[in-house]
Short mmCIF file of N, CA and C in Angstrom, two decimals:
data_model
loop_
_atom_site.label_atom_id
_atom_site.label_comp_id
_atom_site.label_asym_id
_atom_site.label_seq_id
_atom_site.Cartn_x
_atom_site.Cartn_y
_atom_site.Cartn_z
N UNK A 13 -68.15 -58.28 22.30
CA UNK A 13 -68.89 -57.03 22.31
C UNK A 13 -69.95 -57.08 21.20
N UNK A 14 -70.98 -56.56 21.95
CA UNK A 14 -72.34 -56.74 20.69
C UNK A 14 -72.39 -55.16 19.78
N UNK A 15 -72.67 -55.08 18.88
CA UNK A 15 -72.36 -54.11 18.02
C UNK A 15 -73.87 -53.45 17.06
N UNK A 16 -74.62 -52.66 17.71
CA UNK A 16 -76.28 -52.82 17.18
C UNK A 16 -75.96 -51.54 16.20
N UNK A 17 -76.71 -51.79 15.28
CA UNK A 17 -76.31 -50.47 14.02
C UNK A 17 -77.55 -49.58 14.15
N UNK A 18 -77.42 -48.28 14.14
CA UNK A 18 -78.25 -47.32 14.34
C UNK A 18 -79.84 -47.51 13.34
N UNK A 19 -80.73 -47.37 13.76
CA UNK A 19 -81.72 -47.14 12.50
C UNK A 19 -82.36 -46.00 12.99
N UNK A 20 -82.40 -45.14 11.76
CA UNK A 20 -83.35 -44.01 11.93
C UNK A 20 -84.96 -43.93 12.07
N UNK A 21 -85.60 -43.36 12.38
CA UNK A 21 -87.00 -43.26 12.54
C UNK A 21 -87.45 -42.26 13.20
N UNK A 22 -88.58 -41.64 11.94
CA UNK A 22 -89.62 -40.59 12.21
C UNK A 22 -91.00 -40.99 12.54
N UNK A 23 -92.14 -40.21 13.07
CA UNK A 23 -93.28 -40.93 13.29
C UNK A 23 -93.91 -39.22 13.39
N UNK A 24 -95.32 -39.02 12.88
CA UNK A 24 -96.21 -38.58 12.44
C UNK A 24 -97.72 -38.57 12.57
N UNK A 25 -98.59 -38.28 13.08
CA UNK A 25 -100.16 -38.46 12.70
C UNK A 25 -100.29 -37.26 11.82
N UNK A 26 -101.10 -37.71 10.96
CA UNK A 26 -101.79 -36.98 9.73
C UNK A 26 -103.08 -37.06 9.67
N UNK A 27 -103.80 -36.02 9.89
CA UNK A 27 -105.17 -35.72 9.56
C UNK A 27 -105.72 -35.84 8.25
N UNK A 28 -105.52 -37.41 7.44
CA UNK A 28 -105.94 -37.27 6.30
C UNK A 28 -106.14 -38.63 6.51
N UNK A 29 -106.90 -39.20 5.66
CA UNK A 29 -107.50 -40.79 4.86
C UNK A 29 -105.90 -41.98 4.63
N UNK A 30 -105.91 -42.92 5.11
CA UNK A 30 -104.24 -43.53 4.97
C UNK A 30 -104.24 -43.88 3.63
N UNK A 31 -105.73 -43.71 2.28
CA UNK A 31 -105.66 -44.01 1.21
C UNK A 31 -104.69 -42.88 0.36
N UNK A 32 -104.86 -41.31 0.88
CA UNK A 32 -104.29 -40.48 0.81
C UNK A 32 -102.68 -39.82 0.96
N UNK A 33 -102.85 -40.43 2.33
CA UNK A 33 -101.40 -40.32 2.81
C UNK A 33 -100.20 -41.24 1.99
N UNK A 34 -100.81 -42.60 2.20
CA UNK A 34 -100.06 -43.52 1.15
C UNK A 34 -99.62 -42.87 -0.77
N UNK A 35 -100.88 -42.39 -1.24
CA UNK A 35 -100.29 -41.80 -2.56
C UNK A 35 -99.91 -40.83 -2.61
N UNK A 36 -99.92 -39.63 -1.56
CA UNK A 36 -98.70 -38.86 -1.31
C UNK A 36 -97.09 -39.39 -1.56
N UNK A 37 -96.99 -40.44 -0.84
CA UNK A 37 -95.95 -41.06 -1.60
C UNK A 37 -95.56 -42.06 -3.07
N UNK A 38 -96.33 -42.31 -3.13
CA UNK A 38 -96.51 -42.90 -4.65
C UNK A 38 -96.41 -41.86 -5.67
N UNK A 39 -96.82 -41.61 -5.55
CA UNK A 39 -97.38 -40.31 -6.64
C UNK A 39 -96.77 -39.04 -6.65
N UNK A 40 -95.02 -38.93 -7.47
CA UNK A 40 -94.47 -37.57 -7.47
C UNK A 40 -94.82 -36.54 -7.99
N UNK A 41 -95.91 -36.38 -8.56
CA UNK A 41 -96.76 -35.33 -8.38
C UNK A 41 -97.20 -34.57 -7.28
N UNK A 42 -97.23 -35.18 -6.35
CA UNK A 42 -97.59 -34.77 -5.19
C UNK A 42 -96.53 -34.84 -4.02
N UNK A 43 -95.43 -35.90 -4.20
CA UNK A 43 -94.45 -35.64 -3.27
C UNK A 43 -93.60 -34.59 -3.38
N UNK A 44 -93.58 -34.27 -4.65
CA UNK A 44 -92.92 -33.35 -5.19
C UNK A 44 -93.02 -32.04 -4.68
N UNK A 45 -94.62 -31.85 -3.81
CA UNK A 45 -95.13 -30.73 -2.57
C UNK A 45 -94.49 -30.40 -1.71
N UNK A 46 -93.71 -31.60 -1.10
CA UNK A 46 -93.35 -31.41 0.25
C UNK A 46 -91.84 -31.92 0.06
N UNK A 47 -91.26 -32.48 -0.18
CA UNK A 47 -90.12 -33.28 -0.73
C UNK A 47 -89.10 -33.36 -1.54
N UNK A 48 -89.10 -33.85 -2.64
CA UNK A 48 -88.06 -33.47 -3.90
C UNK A 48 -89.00 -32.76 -4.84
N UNK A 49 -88.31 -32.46 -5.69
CA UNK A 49 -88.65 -31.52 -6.51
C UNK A 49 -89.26 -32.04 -7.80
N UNK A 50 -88.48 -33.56 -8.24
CA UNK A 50 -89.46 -34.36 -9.56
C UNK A 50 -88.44 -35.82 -8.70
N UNK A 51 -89.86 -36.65 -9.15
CA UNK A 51 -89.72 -37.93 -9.63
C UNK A 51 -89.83 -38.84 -10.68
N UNK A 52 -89.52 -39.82 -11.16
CA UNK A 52 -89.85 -39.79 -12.59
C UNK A 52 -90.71 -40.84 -13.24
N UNK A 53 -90.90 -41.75 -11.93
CA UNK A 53 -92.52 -42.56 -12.11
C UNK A 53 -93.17 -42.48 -11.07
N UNK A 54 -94.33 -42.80 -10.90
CA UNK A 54 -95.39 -43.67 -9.59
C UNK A 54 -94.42 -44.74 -8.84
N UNK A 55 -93.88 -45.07 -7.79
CA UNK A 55 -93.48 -46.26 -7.08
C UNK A 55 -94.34 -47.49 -7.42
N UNK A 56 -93.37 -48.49 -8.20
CA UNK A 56 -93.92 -49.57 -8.25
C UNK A 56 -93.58 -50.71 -7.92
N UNK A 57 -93.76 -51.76 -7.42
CA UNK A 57 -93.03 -53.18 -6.68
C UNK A 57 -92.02 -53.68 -7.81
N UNK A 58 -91.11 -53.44 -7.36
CA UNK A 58 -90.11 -54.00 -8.55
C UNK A 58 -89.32 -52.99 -9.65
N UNK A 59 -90.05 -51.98 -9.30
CA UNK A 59 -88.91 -51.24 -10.68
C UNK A 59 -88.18 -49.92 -9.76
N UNK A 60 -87.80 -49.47 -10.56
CA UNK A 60 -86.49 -48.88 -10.07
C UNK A 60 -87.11 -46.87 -10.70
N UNK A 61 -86.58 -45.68 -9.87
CA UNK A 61 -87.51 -44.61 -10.28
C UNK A 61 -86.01 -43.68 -9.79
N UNK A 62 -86.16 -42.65 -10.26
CA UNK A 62 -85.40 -41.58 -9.18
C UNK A 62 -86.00 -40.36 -8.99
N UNK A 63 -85.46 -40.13 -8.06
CA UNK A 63 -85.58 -39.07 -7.16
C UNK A 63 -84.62 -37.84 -7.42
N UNK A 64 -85.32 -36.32 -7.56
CA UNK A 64 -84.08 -35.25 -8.19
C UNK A 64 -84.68 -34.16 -7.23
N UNK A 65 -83.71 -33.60 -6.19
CA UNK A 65 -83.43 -32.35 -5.64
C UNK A 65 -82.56 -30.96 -6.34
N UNK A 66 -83.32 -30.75 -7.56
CA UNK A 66 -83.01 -29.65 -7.95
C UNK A 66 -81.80 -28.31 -7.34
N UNK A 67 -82.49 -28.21 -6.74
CA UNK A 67 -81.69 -26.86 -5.99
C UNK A 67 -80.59 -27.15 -5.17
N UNK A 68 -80.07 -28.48 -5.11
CA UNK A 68 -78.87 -29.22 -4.66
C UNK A 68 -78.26 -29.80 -5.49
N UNK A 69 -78.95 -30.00 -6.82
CA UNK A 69 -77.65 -30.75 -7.93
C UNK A 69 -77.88 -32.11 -7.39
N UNK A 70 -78.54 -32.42 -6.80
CA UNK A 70 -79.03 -34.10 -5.67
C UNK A 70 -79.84 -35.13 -6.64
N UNK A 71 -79.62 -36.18 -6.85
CA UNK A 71 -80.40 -37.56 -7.61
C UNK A 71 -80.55 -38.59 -6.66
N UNK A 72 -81.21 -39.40 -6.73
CA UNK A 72 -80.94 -40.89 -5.83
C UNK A 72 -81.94 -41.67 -6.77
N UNK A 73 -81.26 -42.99 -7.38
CA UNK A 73 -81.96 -43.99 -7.91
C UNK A 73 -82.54 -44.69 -7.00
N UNK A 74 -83.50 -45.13 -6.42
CA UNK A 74 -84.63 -45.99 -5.48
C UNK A 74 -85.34 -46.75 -6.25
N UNK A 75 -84.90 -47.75 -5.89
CA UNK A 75 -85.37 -49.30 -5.90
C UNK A 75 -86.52 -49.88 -5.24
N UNK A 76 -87.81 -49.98 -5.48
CA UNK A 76 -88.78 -50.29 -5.41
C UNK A 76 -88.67 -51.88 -4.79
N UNK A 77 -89.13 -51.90 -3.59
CA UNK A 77 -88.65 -53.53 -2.87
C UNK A 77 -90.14 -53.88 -3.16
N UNK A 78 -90.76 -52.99 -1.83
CA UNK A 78 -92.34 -53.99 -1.49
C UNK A 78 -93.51 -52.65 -1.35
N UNK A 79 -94.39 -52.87 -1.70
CA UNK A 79 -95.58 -51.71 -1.57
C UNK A 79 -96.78 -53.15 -1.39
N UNK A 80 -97.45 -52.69 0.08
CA UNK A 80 -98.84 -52.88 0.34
C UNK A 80 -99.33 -51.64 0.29
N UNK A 81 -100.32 -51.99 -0.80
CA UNK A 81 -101.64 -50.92 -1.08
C UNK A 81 -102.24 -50.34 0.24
N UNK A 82 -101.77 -49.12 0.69
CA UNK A 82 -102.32 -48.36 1.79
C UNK A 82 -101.68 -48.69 3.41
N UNK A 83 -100.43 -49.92 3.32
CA UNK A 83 -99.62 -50.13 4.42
C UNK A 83 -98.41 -49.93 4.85
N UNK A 84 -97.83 -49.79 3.45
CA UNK A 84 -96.43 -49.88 3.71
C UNK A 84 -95.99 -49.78 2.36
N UNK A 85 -94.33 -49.23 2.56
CA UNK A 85 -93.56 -49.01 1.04
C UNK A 85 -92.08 -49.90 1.75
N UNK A 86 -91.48 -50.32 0.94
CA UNK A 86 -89.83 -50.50 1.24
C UNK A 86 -89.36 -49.79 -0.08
N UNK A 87 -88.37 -49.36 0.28
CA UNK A 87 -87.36 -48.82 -0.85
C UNK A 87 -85.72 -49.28 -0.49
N UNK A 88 -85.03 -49.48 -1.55
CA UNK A 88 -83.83 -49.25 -1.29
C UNK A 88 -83.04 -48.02 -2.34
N UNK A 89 -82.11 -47.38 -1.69
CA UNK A 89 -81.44 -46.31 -2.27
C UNK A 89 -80.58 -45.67 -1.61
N UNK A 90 -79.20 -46.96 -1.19
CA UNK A 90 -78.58 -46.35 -0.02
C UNK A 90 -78.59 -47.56 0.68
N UNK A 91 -79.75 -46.94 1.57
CA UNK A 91 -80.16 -47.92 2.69
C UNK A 91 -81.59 -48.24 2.49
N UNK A 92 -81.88 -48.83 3.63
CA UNK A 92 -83.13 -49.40 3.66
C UNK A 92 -83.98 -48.65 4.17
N UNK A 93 -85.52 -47.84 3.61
CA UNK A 93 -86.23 -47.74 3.65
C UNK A 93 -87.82 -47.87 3.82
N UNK A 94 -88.13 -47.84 5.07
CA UNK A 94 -89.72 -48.39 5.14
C UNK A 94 -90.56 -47.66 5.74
N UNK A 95 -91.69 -46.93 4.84
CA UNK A 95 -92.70 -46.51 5.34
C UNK A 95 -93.67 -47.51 5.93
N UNK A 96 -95.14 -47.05 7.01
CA UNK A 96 -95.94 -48.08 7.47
C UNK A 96 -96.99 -46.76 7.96
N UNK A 97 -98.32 -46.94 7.13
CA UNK A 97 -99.15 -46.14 7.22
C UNK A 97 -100.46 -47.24 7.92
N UNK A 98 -100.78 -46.29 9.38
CA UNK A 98 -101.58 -47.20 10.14
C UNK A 98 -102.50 -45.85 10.61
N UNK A 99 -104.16 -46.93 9.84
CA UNK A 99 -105.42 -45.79 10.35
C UNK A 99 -105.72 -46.00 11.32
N UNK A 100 -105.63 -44.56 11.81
CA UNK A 100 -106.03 -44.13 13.38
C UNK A 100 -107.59 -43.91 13.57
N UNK A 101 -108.39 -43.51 12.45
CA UNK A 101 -109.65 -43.36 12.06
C UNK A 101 -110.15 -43.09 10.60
N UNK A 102 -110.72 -42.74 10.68
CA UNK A 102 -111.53 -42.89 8.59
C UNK A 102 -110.65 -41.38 8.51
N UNK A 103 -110.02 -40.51 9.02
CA UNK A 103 -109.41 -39.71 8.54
C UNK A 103 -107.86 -39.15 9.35
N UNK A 104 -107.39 -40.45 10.04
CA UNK A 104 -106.46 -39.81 10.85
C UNK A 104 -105.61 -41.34 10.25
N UNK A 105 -104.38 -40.73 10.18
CA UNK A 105 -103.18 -41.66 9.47
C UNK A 105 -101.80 -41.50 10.49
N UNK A 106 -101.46 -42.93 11.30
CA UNK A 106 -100.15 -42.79 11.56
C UNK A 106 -99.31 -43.05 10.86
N UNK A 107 -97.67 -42.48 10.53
CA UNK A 107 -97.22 -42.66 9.41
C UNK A 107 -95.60 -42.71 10.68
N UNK A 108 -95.09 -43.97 10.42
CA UNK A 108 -93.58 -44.08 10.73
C UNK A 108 -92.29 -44.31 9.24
N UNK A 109 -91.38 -44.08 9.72
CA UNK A 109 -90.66 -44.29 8.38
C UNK A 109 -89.22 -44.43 9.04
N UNK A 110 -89.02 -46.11 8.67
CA UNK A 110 -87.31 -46.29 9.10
C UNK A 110 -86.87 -46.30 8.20
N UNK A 111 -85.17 -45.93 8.62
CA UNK A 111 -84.29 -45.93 7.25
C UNK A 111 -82.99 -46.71 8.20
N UNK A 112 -82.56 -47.54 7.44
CA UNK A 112 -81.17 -48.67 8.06
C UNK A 112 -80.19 -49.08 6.71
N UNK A 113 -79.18 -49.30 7.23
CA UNK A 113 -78.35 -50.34 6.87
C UNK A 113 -76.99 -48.65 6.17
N UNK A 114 -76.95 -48.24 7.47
CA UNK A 114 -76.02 -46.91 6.83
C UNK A 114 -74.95 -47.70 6.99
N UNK A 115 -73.40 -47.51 6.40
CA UNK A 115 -72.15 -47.75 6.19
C UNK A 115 -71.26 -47.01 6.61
N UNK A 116 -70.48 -47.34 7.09
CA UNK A 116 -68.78 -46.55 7.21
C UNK A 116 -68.46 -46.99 8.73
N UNK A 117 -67.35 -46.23 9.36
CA UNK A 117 -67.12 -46.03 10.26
C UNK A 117 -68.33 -45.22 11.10
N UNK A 118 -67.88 -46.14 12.47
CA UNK A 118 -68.95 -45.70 13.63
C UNK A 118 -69.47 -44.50 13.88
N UNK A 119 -68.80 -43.51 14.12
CA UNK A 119 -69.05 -42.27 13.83
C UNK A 119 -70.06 -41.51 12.49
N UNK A 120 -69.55 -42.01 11.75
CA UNK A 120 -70.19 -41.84 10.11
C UNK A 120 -71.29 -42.68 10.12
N UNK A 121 -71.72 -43.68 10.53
CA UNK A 121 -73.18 -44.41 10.88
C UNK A 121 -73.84 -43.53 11.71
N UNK A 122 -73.11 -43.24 12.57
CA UNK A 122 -74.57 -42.25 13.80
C UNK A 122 -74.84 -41.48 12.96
N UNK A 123 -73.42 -39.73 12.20
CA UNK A 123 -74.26 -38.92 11.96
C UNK A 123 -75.14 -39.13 10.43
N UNK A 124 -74.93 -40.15 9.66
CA UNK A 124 -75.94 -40.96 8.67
C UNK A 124 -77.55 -41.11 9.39
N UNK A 125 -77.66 -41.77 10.49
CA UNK A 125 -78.83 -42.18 11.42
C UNK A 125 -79.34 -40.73 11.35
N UNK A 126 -78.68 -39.84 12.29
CA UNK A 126 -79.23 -38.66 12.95
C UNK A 126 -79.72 -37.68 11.80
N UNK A 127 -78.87 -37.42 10.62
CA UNK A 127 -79.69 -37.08 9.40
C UNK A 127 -80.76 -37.38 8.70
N UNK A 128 -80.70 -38.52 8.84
CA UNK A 128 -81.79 -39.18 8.19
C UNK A 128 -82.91 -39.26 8.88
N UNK A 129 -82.81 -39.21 10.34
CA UNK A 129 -83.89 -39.07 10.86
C UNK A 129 -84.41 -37.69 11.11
N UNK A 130 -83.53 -36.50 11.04
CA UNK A 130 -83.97 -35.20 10.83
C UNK A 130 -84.67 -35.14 9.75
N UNK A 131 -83.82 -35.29 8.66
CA UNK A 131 -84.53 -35.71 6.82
C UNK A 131 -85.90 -36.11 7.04
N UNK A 132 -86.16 -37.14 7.64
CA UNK A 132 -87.56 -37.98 7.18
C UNK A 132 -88.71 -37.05 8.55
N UNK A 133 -88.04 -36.42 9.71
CA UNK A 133 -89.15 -35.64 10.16
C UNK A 133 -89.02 -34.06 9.31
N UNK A 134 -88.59 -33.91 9.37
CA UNK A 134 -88.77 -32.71 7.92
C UNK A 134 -89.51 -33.01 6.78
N UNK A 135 -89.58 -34.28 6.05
CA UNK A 135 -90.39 -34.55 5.27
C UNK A 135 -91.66 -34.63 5.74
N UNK A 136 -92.03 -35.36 7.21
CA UNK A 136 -93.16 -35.84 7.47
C UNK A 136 -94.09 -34.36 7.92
N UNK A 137 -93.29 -33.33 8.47
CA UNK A 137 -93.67 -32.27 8.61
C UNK A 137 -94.24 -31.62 6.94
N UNK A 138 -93.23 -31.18 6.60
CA UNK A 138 -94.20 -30.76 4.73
C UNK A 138 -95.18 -31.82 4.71
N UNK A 139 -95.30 -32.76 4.44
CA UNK A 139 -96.50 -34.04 4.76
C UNK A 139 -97.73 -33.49 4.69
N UNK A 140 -97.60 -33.00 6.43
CA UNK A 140 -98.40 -32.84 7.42
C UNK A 140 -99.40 -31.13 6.73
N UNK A 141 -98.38 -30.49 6.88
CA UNK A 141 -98.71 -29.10 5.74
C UNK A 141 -99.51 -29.16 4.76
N UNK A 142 -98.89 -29.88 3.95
CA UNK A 142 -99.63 -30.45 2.48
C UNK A 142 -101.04 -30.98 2.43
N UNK A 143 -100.67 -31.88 2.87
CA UNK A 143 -102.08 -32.44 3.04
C UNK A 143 -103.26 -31.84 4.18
N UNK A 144 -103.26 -31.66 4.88
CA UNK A 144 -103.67 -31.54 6.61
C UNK A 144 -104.58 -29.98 5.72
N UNK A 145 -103.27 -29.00 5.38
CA UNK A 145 -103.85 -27.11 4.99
C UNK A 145 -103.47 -26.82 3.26
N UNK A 146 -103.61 -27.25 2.69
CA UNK A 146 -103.28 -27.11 1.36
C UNK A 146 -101.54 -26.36 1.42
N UNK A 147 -100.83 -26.34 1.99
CA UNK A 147 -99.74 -25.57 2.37
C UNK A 147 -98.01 -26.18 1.99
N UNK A 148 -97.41 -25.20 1.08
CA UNK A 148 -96.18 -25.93 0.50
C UNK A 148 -95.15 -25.08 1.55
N UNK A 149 -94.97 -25.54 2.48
CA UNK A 149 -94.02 -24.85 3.28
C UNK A 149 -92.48 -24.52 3.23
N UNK A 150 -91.84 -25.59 2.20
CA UNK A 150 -91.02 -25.58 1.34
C UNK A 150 -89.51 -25.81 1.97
N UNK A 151 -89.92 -27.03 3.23
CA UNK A 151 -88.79 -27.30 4.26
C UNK A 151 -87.46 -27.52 3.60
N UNK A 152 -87.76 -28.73 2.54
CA UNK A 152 -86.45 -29.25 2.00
C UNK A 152 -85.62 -27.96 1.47
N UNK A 153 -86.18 -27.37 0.99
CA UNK A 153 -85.73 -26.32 0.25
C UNK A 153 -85.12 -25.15 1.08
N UNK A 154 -85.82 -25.20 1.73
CA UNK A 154 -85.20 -24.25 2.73
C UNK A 154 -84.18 -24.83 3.54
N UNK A 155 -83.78 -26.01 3.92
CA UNK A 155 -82.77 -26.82 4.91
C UNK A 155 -81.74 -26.22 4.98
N UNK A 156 -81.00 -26.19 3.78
CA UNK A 156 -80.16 -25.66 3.48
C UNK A 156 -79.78 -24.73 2.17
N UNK A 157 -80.17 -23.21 2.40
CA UNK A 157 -80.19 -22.70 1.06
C UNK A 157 -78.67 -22.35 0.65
N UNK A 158 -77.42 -22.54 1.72
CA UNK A 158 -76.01 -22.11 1.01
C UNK A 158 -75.79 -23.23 0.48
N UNK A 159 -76.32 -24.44 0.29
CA UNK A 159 -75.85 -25.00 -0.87
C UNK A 159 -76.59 -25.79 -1.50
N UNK A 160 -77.80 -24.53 -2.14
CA UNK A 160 -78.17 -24.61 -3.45
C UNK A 160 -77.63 -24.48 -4.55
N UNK A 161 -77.50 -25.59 -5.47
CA UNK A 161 -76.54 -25.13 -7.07
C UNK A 161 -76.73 -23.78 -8.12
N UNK A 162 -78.65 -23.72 -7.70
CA UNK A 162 -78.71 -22.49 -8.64
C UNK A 162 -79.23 -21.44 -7.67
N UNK A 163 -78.53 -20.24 -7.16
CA UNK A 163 -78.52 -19.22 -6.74
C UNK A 163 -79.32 -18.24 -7.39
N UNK A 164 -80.59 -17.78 -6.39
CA UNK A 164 -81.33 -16.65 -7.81
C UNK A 164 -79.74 -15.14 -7.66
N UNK A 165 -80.05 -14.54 -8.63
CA UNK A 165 -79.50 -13.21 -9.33
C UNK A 165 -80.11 -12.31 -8.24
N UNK A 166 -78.40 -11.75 -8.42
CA UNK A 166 -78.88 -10.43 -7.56
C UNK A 166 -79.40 -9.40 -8.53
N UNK A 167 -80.77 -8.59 -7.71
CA UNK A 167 -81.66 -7.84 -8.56
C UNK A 167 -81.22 -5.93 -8.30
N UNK A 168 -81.81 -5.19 -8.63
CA UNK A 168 -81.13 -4.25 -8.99
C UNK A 168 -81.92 -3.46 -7.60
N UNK A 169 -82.88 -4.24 -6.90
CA UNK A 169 -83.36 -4.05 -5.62
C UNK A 169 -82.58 -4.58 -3.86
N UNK A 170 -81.56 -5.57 -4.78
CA UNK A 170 -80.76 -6.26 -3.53
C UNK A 170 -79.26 -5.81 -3.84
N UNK A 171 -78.66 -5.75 -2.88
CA UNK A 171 -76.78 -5.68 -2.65
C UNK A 171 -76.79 -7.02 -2.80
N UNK A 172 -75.27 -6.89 -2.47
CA UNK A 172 -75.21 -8.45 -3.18
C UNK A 172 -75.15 -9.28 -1.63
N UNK A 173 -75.36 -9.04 -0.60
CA UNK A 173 -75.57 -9.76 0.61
C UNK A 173 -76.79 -10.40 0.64
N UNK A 174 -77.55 -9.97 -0.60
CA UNK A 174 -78.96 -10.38 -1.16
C UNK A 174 -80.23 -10.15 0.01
N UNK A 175 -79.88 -8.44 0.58
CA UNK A 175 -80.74 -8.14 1.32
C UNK A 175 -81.68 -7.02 0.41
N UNK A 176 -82.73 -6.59 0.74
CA UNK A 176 -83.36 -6.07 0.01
C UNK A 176 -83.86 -4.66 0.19
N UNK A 177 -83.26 -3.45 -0.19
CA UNK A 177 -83.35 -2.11 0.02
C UNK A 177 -84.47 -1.58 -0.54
N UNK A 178 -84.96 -1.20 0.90
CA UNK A 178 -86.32 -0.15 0.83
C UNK A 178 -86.05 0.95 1.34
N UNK A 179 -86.56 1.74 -0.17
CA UNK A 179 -86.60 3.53 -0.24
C UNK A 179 -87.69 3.87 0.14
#
């Protein structure tokens, strides 16, 4: 019996320059728009950076494999990671992004795959926002807000169902 392991994959066109699109990801300054919340260098071939989701208590150390200038990123952090940014025109960017090499039992590989590929079109969507309309749409963040670590305070305007009463 042949046994093929799931790989995830999102895919995207972006109405922006692939010089652009590419340092969207490089540059957590700016991923930080659509994505996690801080990173703590530029992606560079060979060194190692992390990644922090704040409002989840979430880290991931990522390992810097391979970056072509304006083609492609590999990362590892987990699994395997590969962006591939291909110009469609002087301002239109296709952008795919696989992620492989999930672990465990069979079951626990698919729903690994199927997340991750929700994950990375959710990202590619804020992306798309960001760049495309100046617009922080604030997907990650919103994914899942019951389990955010820091809960805002209930205000003296909300019950505590944290709905908001208008007199």
């Amino acid at each position: 019996m042949t046994v093929t392991f799931p790989v995830a994959k999102a895919e995207m066109l972006i109405r922006r320059p692939v010089s652009e699109v590419y340092e969207a990801f490089i540059d957590p300054a700016i991923t930080s728009k659509f994505w996690f919340t801080r990173g703590s260098a530029r992606l560079e071939a060979g060194k190692q950076v992390q990644w922090d989701w704040d409002m989840y208590g979430a880290s991931a150390p990522v390992q810097v494999l391979e970056l072509e200038v304006n083609k492609r990123i590999v990362i590892h952090w987990g699994t395997n990671a590969e962006w591939t940014f291909t110009a469609q025109s002087e301002n239109e960017t296709f952008v795919t992004i696989t992620d492989s090499g999930f672990e465990g039992e069979a079951e626990e590989v698919v729903q690994q795959a199927i997340g991750s590929t929700e994950g990375f079109t959710i990202v590619l969507c804020g992306l798309k926002a960001y760049l495309e309309h100046g617009i922080q749409l604030n997907l990650v963040y919103d994914k899942a807000p019951y389990a955010h670590v820091n809960k805002p305070e209930v205000t003296d305007e909300q019950d505590d169902s944290g709905e908001v009463e208008f007199t």
